[in-house]
Amino acid sequence: MPVPLHKVAINTATLGYKLPIRQTVDAIARAGFGGIAPWRREIGSGEASTIGRCIRDAGLRVSGYCRSTYFPAATPECRIGNIEDNRQALRDAADLGAECFVLVAGGLPEGSRDLPDARRQIADGIAALMSEAAGLGVALAIEPLHPMYAADRSCVNTIEQALDLCALIDPSGRGPLGVAIDVYHTWWDPKLPEMIRRAGRENRILAYHVNDWLSPTSDLLMDRGLPGEGVIDLPRIGACIRDAGYHGLFELEVFSDRLGDLPSNELLKRCAESISAL
Ligand code: ZN
């Protein structure tokens, strides 16, 4: 089933942050997309509500706000600092009107080899944000990252693990907590269809990030492909996501040095063409 342009959001990382955020908002709206996912680096201190208004005036939704400060840290002071940082980002997410705040949970603290401890710190950190998130009406979306990032970006690496974490922190299932499913991080998982169905049943799917896995891949962070350029069966995964009851925006999130060099309008045109591969 083709995905209409107004059901697609552009994650601003896709555009390489070349334009100031207001111009990015205009360009995305003019290109016919239905949403945007901005990054914290683009939102100056105290600016979130003005920019939120600018996004709404442009007729866009905010599919997610990127992203959390990593939770694990080598000292208790740093851990508390990271949580405080995330509290502020959550308030900004609320001002922006974001449908979720994306949690990239963090890897091992410097000098540590204790993965279970890092994972405990993540659970504690997320739990510490729950009441604030509920009060602000912003859902926390745990984004599992490909296992190659376990050391430095996130040691939450599968949808199953993220769902187990949700169940641990929010056993009633009624809290503002769920998962962001990014095909780049999850396409390889033999349990993907099963876990998408479980996420749907447990009402946890908060965001769906699309892009493609290039084969070969020249850089593990900055060489994603546009939908259709790589090896991921996007129509199959998209159908699975919809069958699981997700009717939110499809967010195009394509970190790419290769594409990031293109002028924004040209790149948005390529993005719009690529959604036929979804
Ligand atoms: Zn993502």
Coordinates of C-alpha atoms and ligand atoms in Angstrom, one line a residue:
M1 CA 0.0 0.0 0.0
P2 CA 1.6 3.3 -1.0
V3 CA 2.3 5.8 1.8
P4 CA 1.0 9.3 1.1
L5 CA 3.4 12.1 1.5
H6 CA 1.4 13.7 4.3
K7 CA 1.9 10.6 6.4
V8 CA 5.7 10.9 6.2
A9 CA 7.8 13.0 8.5
I10 CA 11.4 14.2 7.8
N11 CA 13.9 13.7 10.6
T12 CA 16.1 16.8 10.2
A13 CA 19.3 14.7 10.4
T14 CA 18.4 13.6 6.9
L15 CA 19.0 17.2 5.7
G16 CA 22.3 17.5 7.6
Y17 CA 21.2 20.5 9.7
K18 CA 22.3 22.8 6.9
L19 CA 19.5 25.4 7.3
P20 CA 18.3 27.2 10.4
I21 CA 15.3 25.3 11.9
R22 CA 12.7 27.8 10.7
Q23 CA 13.8 27.4 7.1
T24 CA 14.0 23.7 7.5
V25 CA 10.4 23.7 8.7
D26 CA 9.3 25.7 5.7
A27 CA 11.2 23.6 3.2
I28 CA 9.7 20.3 4.6
A29 CA 6.1 21.8 4.6
R30 CA 6.6 23.2 1.1
A31 CA 7.7 19.8 -0.1
G32 CA 4.4 18.3 1.0
F33 CA 5.5 16.2 4.0
G34 CA 3.3 15.9 7.1
G35 CA 5.8 16.1 9.9
I36 CA 9.2 16.8 11.2
A37 CA 11.5 15.4 13.8
P38 CA 13.9 18.0 15.0
W39 CA 17.1 17.6 17.0
R40 CA 18.0 19.3 20.3
R41 CA 21.0 20.9 18.7
E42 CA 18.6 22.9 16.5
I43 CA 16.5 24.3 19.3
G44 CA 18.1 27.1 21.3
S45 CA 17.5 27.5 25.0
G46 CA 14.0 29.0 25.6
E47 CA 13.1 28.7 21.9
A48 CA 11.0 25.5 21.9
S49 CA 7.6 27.0 22.2
T50 CA 8.1 29.6 19.5
I51 CA 9.5 26.9 17.2
G52 CA 6.6 24.6 18.1
R53 CA 4.2 27.3 17.0
C54 CA 6.1 27.8 13.8
I55 CA 5.9 24.1 13.1
R56 CA 2.2 24.0 13.8
D57 CA 1.6 27.1 11.6
A58 CA 3.3 25.3 8.8
G59 CA 0.8 22.5 9.2
L60 CA 3.3 19.9 10.4
R61 CA 3.2 17.4 13.2
V62 CA 6.3 16.6 15.3
S63 CA 6.8 12.8 15.0
G64 CA 9.5 12.8 17.7
Y65 CA 12.1 15.0 19.4
C66 CA 15.7 13.7 19.1
R67 CA 17.1 12.6 21.5
S68 CA 18.0 11.8 25.1
T69 CA 21.3 12.4 26.8
Y70 CA 22.8 8.9 27.4
F71 CA 21.8 7.6 30.9
P72 CA 24.7 5.5 32.0
A73 CA 27.6 7.3 33.6
A74 CA 30.7 6.6 35.7
T75 CA 29.6 8.6 38.7
P76 CA 26.3 9.1 40.6
E77 CA 26.6 12.9 40.0
C78 CA 26.9 12.5 36.3
R79 CA 24.0 10.1 36.3
I80 CA 21.8 12.6 38.0
G81 CA 23.1 15.3 35.7
N82 CA 22.0 13.2 32.7
I83 CA 18.5 12.7 34.1
E84 CA 18.2 16.5 34.7
D85 CA 19.3 17.1 31.2
N86 CA 16.6 14.8 29.9
R87 CA 14.0 16.5 32.1
Q88 CA 14.8 19.8 30.4
A89 CA 14.6 18.1 26.9
L90 CA 11.3 16.6 27.8
R91 CA 9.9 20.1 28.7
D92 CA 11.1 21.3 25.3
A93 CA 9.5 18.3 23.6
A94 CA 6.2 19.3 25.2
D95 CA 6.6 22.9 24.0
L96 CA 7.4 21.6 20.5
G97 CA 4.3 19.5 20.5
A98 CA 6.3 16.3 20.0
E99 CA 4.5 13.0 19.9
C100 CA 7.4 11.4 21.7
F101 CA 10.8 12.0 23.1
V102 CA 13.3 9.6 21.5
L103 CA 15.5 7.7 24.0
V104 CA 18.8 6.6 22.7
A105 CA 19.8 5.1 26.0
G106 CA 23.6 5.1 26.0
G107 CA 26.3 2.4 26.1
L108 CA 29.0 1.6 28.6
P109 CA 30.4 4.4 30.9
E110 CA 34.0 5.1 30.3
G111 CA 36.3 2.5 31.7
S112 CA 33.4 0.0 32.3
R113 CA 32.9 -3.5 31.0
D114 CA 29.8 -4.0 33.0
L115 CA 27.0 -4.3 30.5
P116 CA 24.3 -5.5 33.0
D117 CA 25.1 -2.4 35.2
A118 CA 24.8 -0.1 32.2
R119 CA 21.4 -1.6 31.4
R120 CA 20.3 -1.2 35.1
Q121 CA 21.3 2.5 34.9
I122 CA 19.2 2.9 31.8
A123 CA 16.2 1.3 33.5
D124 CA 16.6 3.6 36.5
G125 CA 17.1 6.6 34.4
I126 CA 14.0 6.0 32.3
A127 CA 12.0 5.3 35.5
A128 CA 13.1 8.6 36.9
L129 CA 11.5 10.5 33.9
M130 CA 8.1 8.8 34.0
S131 CA 6.2 11.1 36.2
E132 CA 7.5 14.2 34.4
A133 CA 6.6 12.7 31.0
A134 CA 3.1 11.8 32.2
G135 CA 2.6 15.3 33.5
L136 CA 3.8 16.9 30.3
G137 CA 1.9 14.4 28.1
V138 CA 5.0 13.4 26.1
A139 CA 5.6 9.7 25.6
L140 CA 9.1 8.3 26.1
A141 CA 10.1 6.2 23.0
I142 CA 13.0 3.8 23.7
E143 CA 14.8 3.2 20.4
P144 CA 16.7 0.0 20.3
L145 CA 19.9 0.4 18.4
H146 CA 21.8 -2.1 16.3
P147 CA 24.1 -4.2 18.5
M148 CA 27.2 -2.7 16.8
Y149 CA 26.4 0.4 18.9
A150 CA 26.2 -1.4 22.3
A151 CA 29.5 0.0 23.6
D152 CA 29.0 3.6 22.8
R153 CA 25.4 4.6 21.9
S154 CA 22.9 2.2 23.3
C155 CA 23.0 -1.2 25.0
V156 CA 19.3 -1.5 24.3
N157 CA 19.6 -3.5 21.1
T158 CA 16.4 -5.3 20.2
I159 CA 12.7 -4.6 20.2
E160 CA 12.2 -7.5 22.6
Q161 CA 14.7 -6.0 25.1
A162 CA 13.0 -2.6 24.8
L163 CA 9.6 -4.1 25.3
D164 CA 10.8 -6.0 28.4
L165 CA 12.2 -2.7 29.7
C166 CA 8.8 -1.1 29.1
A167 CA 7.1 -3.9 31.0
L168 CA 9.6 -3.6 33.9
I169 CA 9.2 0.2 34.3
D170 CA 5.5 0.4 33.4
P171 CA 3.9 -2.9 34.3
S172 CA 0.4 -1.5 33.9
G173 CA 1.1 -0.6 30.3
R174 CA -0.8 2.7 30.8
G175 CA 2.3 4.9 31.3
P176 CA 3.8 7.2 28.7
L177 CA 6.3 4.6 27.5
G178 CA 6.9 2.7 24.3
V179 CA 9.3 2.0 21.5
A180 CA 10.6 3.7 18.4
I181 CA 11.2 1.1 15.7
D182 CA 13.9 2.0 13.3
V183 CA 14.4 -0.4 10.4
Y184 CA 18.1 0.3 10.3
H185 CA 18.6 -1.1 13.7
T186 CA 16.1 -3.9 13.6
W187 CA 15.7 -5.3 10.1
W188 CA 18.2 -8.2 10.7
D189 CA 16.3 -9.5 13.8
P190 CA 14.8 -13.0 13.2
K191 CA 12.1 -12.0 15.8
L192 CA 11.2 -8.7 14.1
P193 CA 7.7 -9.7 12.9
E194 CA 6.9 -11.3 16.2
M195 CA 8.2 -8.4 18.2
I196 CA 6.3 -5.8 16.1
R197 CA 3.1 -7.8 16.8
R198 CA 3.9 -7.9 20.5
A199 CA 4.7 -4.1 20.5
G200 CA 1.3 -3.6 18.9
R201 CA -0.6 -5.8 21.3
E202 CA 1.1 -4.0 24.2
N203 CA 0.3 -0.7 22.7
R204 CA 3.9 0.4 22.7
I205 CA 4.6 1.5 19.1
L206 CA 5.3 5.2 19.3
A207 CA 7.4 5.9 16.2
Y208 CA 8.5 4.2 13.0
H209 CA 11.8 5.3 11.4
V210 CA 12.5 4.4 7.8
N211 CA 15.7 4.3 5.7
D212 CA 17.7 1.5 4.0
W213 CA 20.7 -0.7 4.7
L214 CA 23.3 -0.3 1.9
S215 CA 25.3 -3.4 1.0
P216 CA 28.2 -2.9 1.3
T217 CA 28.1 -0.1 3.9
S218 CA 31.0 2.2 4.1
D219 CA 30.3 3.9 7.4
L220 CA 28.2 2.4 10.3
L221 CA 26.7 5.7 11.2
M222 CA 26.7 8.0 8.2
D223 CA 26.0 5.7 5.3
R224 CA 22.3 4.9 5.4
G225 CA 20.3 4.7 2.2
L226 CA 17.1 6.2 1.1
P227 CA 14.2 3.7 1.0
G228 CA 14.7 1.5 -2.1
E229 CA 18.5 1.9 -2.2
G230 CA 19.4 -1.0 0.0
V231 CA 18.4 -4.5 1.1
I232 CA 15.6 -4.0 3.6
D233 CA 12.2 -5.4 2.7
L234 CA 10.4 -2.1 3.6
P235 CA 7.0 -3.0 2.2
R236 CA 6.9 -6.1 4.3
I237 CA 8.0 -4.4 7.5
G238 CA 5.6 -1.5 6.8
A239 CA 2.7 -3.8 6.4
C240 CA 3.6 -5.6 9.6
I241 CA 3.7 -2.2 11.5
R242 CA 0.3 -1.2 10.1
D243 CA -1.2 -4.6 10.9
A244 CA 0.1 -4.1 14.5
G245 CA -2.1 -1.1 14.7
Y246 CA 0.4 1.7 14.2
H247 CA -1.2 4.5 12.2
G248 CA 1.3 7.3 13.0
L249 CA 3.8 9.0 10.7
F250 CA 6.5 7.2 8.9
E251 CA 9.7 9.1 9.8
L252 CA 12.4 9.3 7.1
E253 CA 15.7 9.2 9.1
V254 CA 18.7 8.9 6.8
F255 CA 22.0 9.8 8.2
S256 CA 24.2 10.1 5.1
D257 CA 27.3 12.0 4.3
R258 CA 26.7 11.2 0.7
L259 CA 23.1 12.6 0.6
G260 CA 23.8 15.4 3.2
D261 CA 25.9 17.2 0.6
L262 CA 22.9 17.7 -1.7
P263 CA 21.0 21.1 -1.4
S264 CA 18.0 20.6 0.9
N265 CA 15.3 21.1 -1.8
E266 CA 17.0 18.5 -4.1
L267 CA 17.3 16.1 -1.2
L268 CA 13.6 16.6 -0.2
K269 CA 12.7 15.8 -3.7
R270 CA 14.7 12.6 -3.6
C271 CA 13.0 11.8 -0.2
A272 CA 9.6 12.3 -1.7
E273 CA 10.4 10.0 -4.6
S274 CA 11.8 7.3 -2.3
I275 CA 8.6 6.8 -0.3
S276 CA 7.2 4.8 -3.2
A277 CA 9.6 2.0 -1.9
L278 CA 7.8 2.0 1.5
Ligands
ZN1 ZN 15.9 6.2 14.4

